Amino acid sequence: MKKVSSVEEYVEVNSHFGKELEVLRTIMNSTELEETLKWNSPVYEINGKKVLGIGAHKHHFGIWFFNGVFLKDEQNLLMSAQETTKGLRQMRFEKMEHIDKNAVLSYVKEAIENQKLGKIIKPEKKGKKVDIPKELKIALDDNSVLRDAFKLLTPYKQREYSEYIDTAKREDTKLSRLEKIKPMIIKGVGLHDKYKNC
């Protein structure tokens, strides 16, 4: 879909469901939600926090609730989006007649209340665990200054140094690399920092 600059333009580009999107917009705009445009789609927020979005596809249109997992869904109108989006729930329609305005409004109001109560799915940190090779571990155990400096590094920098030692095939190469990086660790710089500033 081409990039749009307003919600009105989004509706225009998706004219096959234009009237239906306008009905959904009217429902959203009857609440305290603020209409914005994000990711090239209409998104509705409260206090700067995303609550839901509306959108149209080739054969359906609908609403997605960012933290829809917390909605009671007493009328069984929601479906999971994807495995990767744990909190997201969709309400899909194929025709105008499928929109029950009162039901939609009750779900929207519940989503607003949930947002106000702080019911949100927190994204999981995906940082990989740092596997420190034995040569570096021994050096850290033997030198408290080095150990304290290493702990202050970001996990990314810790991983860089650990992989640098670990990828050496010979033991003497591992030890020479270790000697090279000790002053860098104490200075608090990353393995490749000097190249990043070029």
Tab-separated table of C-alpha atoms in Angstrom:
chain	number	residue	atom	x	y	z
A	1	MET	CA	0.000	0.000	0.000
A	2	LYS	CA	1.269	3.487	-0.816
A	3	LYS	CA	2.315	5.793	2.010
A	4	VAL	CA	-0.541	7.962	3.226
A	5	SER	CA	-0.350	11.278	5.069
A	6	SER	CA	-3.710	11.255	6.881
A	7	VAL	CA	-6.436	8.933	8.140
A	8	GLU	CA	-8.755	10.400	5.488
A	9	GLU	CA	-6.277	9.412	2.795
A	10	TYR	CA	-6.017	5.916	4.296
A	11	VAL	CA	-9.807	5.537	3.992
A	12	GLU	CA	-9.662	6.848	0.418
A	13	VAL	CA	-6.914	4.385	-0.586
A	14	ASN	CA	-8.987	1.553	0.934
A	15	SER	CA	-12.200	2.668	-0.750
A	16	HIS	CA	-13.419	-0.953	-1.151
A	17	PHE	CA	-14.143	-0.729	2.602
A	18	GLY	CA	-14.341	3.079	2.810
A	19	LYS	CA	-17.861	3.307	4.283
A	20	GLU	CA	-17.110	0.541	6.764
A	21	LEU	CA	-13.911	2.256	7.938
A	22	GLU	CA	-15.828	5.503	8.387
A	23	VAL	CA	-18.324	3.677	10.636
A	24	LEU	CA	-15.451	2.364	12.772
A	25	ARG	CA	-13.835	5.828	12.850
A	26	THR	CA	-17.109	7.367	14.036
A	27	ILE	CA	-17.268	4.840	16.893
A	28	MET	CA	-13.624	5.509	17.907
A	29	ASN	CA	-14.033	9.279	17.656
A	30	SER	CA	-17.113	9.147	19.911
A	31	THR	CA	-14.777	8.095	22.757
A	32	GLU	CA	-11.897	9.898	24.453
A	33	LEU	CA	-9.390	8.221	22.126
A	34	GLU	CA	-7.135	10.408	20.010
A	35	GLU	CA	-6.885	9.530	16.320
A	36	THR	CA	-3.347	9.341	14.887
A	37	LEU	CA	-1.579	7.752	11.935
A	38	LYS	CA	1.151	5.193	12.670
A	39	TRP	CA	2.680	2.506	10.477
A	40	ASN	CA	0.613	3.911	7.613
A	41	SER	CA	-2.662	3.042	9.434
A	42	PRO	CA	-5.166	4.757	11.747
A	43	VAL	CA	-4.216	4.214	15.409
A	44	TYR	CA	-6.141	5.387	18.464
A	45	GLU	CA	-4.396	6.401	21.672
A	46	ILE	CA	-5.089	7.649	25.149
A	47	ASN	CA	-2.450	9.704	26.987
A	48	GLY	CA	0.038	8.851	24.234
A	49	LYS	CA	-0.458	5.084	24.692
A	50	LYS	CA	-1.702	2.946	21.797
A	51	VAL	CA	-5.064	1.287	22.478
A	52	LEU	CA	-6.239	0.077	19.060
A	53	GLY	CA	-6.017	0.510	15.333
A	54	ILE	CA	-8.362	0.047	12.406
A	55	GLY	CA	-7.496	-1.278	9.001
A	56	ALA	CA	-8.635	-2.815	5.755
A	57	HIS	CA	-7.277	-5.738	3.789
A	58	LYS	CA	-8.370	-7.261	0.517
A	59	HIS	CA	-11.223	-9.398	1.875
A	60	HIS	CA	-11.813	-8.068	5.387
A	61	PHE	CA	-11.507	-5.002	7.596
A	62	GLY	CA	-11.424	-4.608	11.312
A	63	ILE	CA	-9.964	-3.441	14.578
A	64	TRP	CA	-6.869	-4.650	16.307
A	65	PHE	CA	-6.518	-4.157	20.048
A	66	PHE	CA	-2.890	-3.793	21.109
A	67	ASN	CA	-3.527	-5.351	24.524
A	68	GLY	CA	-6.638	-7.264	23.490
A	69	VAL	CA	-5.505	-10.291	25.460
A	70	PHE	CA	-6.959	-8.541	28.534
A	71	LEU	CA	-10.427	-8.048	27.012
A	72	LYS	CA	-13.122	-10.330	28.457
A	73	ASP	CA	-14.450	-11.122	24.943
A	74	GLU	CA	-17.840	-12.198	26.280
A	75	GLN	CA	-19.312	-12.123	22.761
A	76	ASN	CA	-16.475	-14.176	21.311
A	77	LEU	CA	-15.626	-11.574	18.646
A	78	LEU	CA	-11.830	-11.595	18.936
A	79	MET	CA	-9.172	-13.701	17.338
A	80	SER	CA	-5.434	-13.978	17.985
A	81	ALA	CA	-3.295	-12.155	15.484
A	82	GLN	CA	-0.030	-14.095	15.329
A	83	GLU	CA	2.116	-16.194	17.618
A	84	THR	CA	4.692	-13.393	17.848
A	85	THR	CA	2.199	-10.754	18.994
A	86	LYS	CA	1.035	-12.154	22.314
A	87	GLY	CA	-1.162	-9.243	23.390
A	88	LEU	CA	-2.739	-8.356	20.041
A	89	ARG	CA	-6.327	-9.385	19.285
A	90	GLN	CA	-8.331	-8.685	16.118
A	91	MET	CA	-12.014	-8.086	15.523
A	92	ARG	CA	-12.614	-8.915	11.826
A	93	PHE	CA	-15.529	-8.097	9.576
A	94	GLU	CA	-16.287	-8.882	5.949
A	95	LYS	CA	-19.423	-6.753	5.456
A	96	MET	CA	-20.989	-3.618	6.893
A	97	GLU	CA	-23.882	-5.707	8.324
A	98	HIS	CA	-21.406	-7.592	10.502
A	99	ILE	CA	-20.632	-4.464	12.557
A	100	ASP	CA	-22.560	-4.451	15.815
A	101	LYS	CA	-21.909	-0.844	16.868
A	102	ASN	CA	-22.904	-1.392	20.512
A	103	ALA	CA	-20.662	-4.457	20.827
A	104	VAL	CA	-17.742	-2.649	19.198
A	105	LEU	CA	-18.193	0.346	21.495
A	106	SER	CA	-18.283	-1.851	24.610
A	107	TYR	CA	-15.017	-3.566	23.596
A	108	VAL	CA	-13.421	-0.189	22.830
A	109	LYS	CA	-14.484	1.232	26.222
A	110	GLU	CA	-13.109	-1.847	27.994
A	111	ALA	CA	-9.812	-1.473	26.094
A	112	ILE	CA	-9.611	2.187	27.180
A	113	GLU	CA	-10.222	1.226	30.822
A	114	ASN	CA	-7.603	-1.532	30.627
A	115	GLN	CA	-5.065	0.970	29.275
A	116	LYS	CA	-5.869	3.386	32.104
A	117	LEU	CA	-5.374	0.540	34.603
A	118	GLY	CA	-1.980	-0.201	33.034
A	119	LYS	CA	-2.919	-3.644	31.733
A	120	ILE	CA	-0.265	-4.077	29.065
A	121	ILE	CA	1.912	-6.878	27.769
A	122	LYS	CA	5.510	-5.949	28.421
A	123	PRO	CA	7.842	-6.913	25.567
A	124	GLU	CA	10.241	-9.663	26.509
A	125	LYS	CA	13.891	-8.753	26.563
A	126	LYS	CA	15.544	-10.710	23.827
A	127	GLY	CA	19.126	-10.162	24.914
A	128	LYS	CA	21.173	-13.296	24.598
A	129	LYS	CA	22.926	-14.579	27.677
A	130	VAL	CA	26.629	-13.748	27.687
A	131	ASP	CA	28.744	-16.922	27.662
A	132	ILE	CA	32.100	-15.939	29.106
A	133	PRO	CA	34.957	-18.215	27.936
A	134	LYS	CA	37.068	-19.799	30.657
A	135	GLU	CA	40.207	-17.752	29.843
A	136	LEU	CA	38.324	-14.483	30.328
A	137	LYS	CA	36.515	-15.836	33.396
A	138	ILE	CA	39.837	-16.705	35.078
A	139	ALA	CA	41.205	-13.214	34.277
A	140	LEU	CA	38.068	-11.576	35.720
A	141	ASP	CA	38.222	-13.723	38.866
A	142	ASP	CA	41.900	-12.810	39.389
A	143	ASN	CA	41.540	-9.051	38.828
A	144	SER	CA	38.811	-7.129	40.670
A	145	VAL	CA	39.429	-3.909	38.657
A	146	LEU	CA	38.980	-5.821	35.415
A	147	ARG	CA	35.931	-7.663	36.791
A	148	ASP	CA	34.207	-4.440	37.931
A	149	ALA	CA	34.931	-2.741	34.581
A	150	PHE	CA	33.581	-5.755	32.677
A	151	LYS	CA	30.346	-5.690	34.725
A	152	LEU	CA	29.820	-2.036	33.737
A	153	LEU	CA	29.958	-2.864	30.013
A	154	THR	CA	26.703	-3.325	28.108
A	155	PRO	CA	25.732	-6.966	27.426
A	156	TYR	CA	26.516	-6.299	23.753
A	157	LYS	CA	30.107	-5.247	24.549
A	158	GLN	CA	30.518	-8.153	26.983
A	159	ARG	CA	29.418	-10.523	24.218
A	160	GLU	CA	31.833	-8.929	21.720
A	161	TYR	CA	34.792	-9.501	24.044
A	162	SER	CA	33.676	-13.020	24.967
A	163	GLU	CA	33.250	-14.025	21.322
A	164	TYR	CA	36.605	-12.453	20.421
A	165	ILE	CA	38.356	-14.770	22.904
A	166	ASP	CA	36.153	-17.768	22.165
A	167	THR	CA	36.618	-17.675	18.379
A	168	ALA	CA	40.401	-18.036	18.612
A	169	LYS	CA	41.311	-21.633	17.798
A	170	ARG	CA	44.652	-21.885	19.628
A	171	GLU	CA	45.146	-21.379	23.339
A	172	ASP	CA	48.082	-18.976	22.889
A	173	THR	CA	45.955	-16.832	20.516
A	174	LYS	CA	43.200	-16.713	23.138
A	175	LEU	CA	45.723	-15.556	25.749
A	176	SER	CA	47.294	-12.901	23.493
A	177	ARG	CA	43.825	-11.592	22.624
A	178	LEU	CA	43.014	-11.506	26.313
A	179	GLU	CA	46.100	-9.360	27.046
A	180	LYS	CA	45.109	-7.009	24.203
A	181	ILE	CA	41.567	-6.436	25.479
A	182	LYS	CA	42.271	-6.028	29.212
A	183	PRO	CA	43.166	-2.288	28.972
A	184	MET	CA	40.177	-1.731	26.644
A	185	ILE	CA	37.785	-3.313	29.138
A	186	ILE	CA	39.221	-1.203	31.973
A	187	LYS	CA	38.717	1.930	29.833
A	188	GLY	CA	35.084	0.858	29.304
A	189	VAL	CA	35.303	0.815	25.521
A	190	GLY	CA	33.878	-1.805	23.189
A	191	LEU	CA	36.023	-4.056	21.026
A	192	HIS	CA	35.152	-2.197	17.816
A	193	ASP	CA	34.403	1.296	19.174
A	194	LYS	CA	37.320	2.956	17.388
A	195	TYR	CA	35.865	1.885	14.020
A	196	LYS	CA	32.340	3.045	14.881
A	197	ASN	CA	33.443	6.665	15.235
A	198	CYS	CA	35.169	6.829	11.854
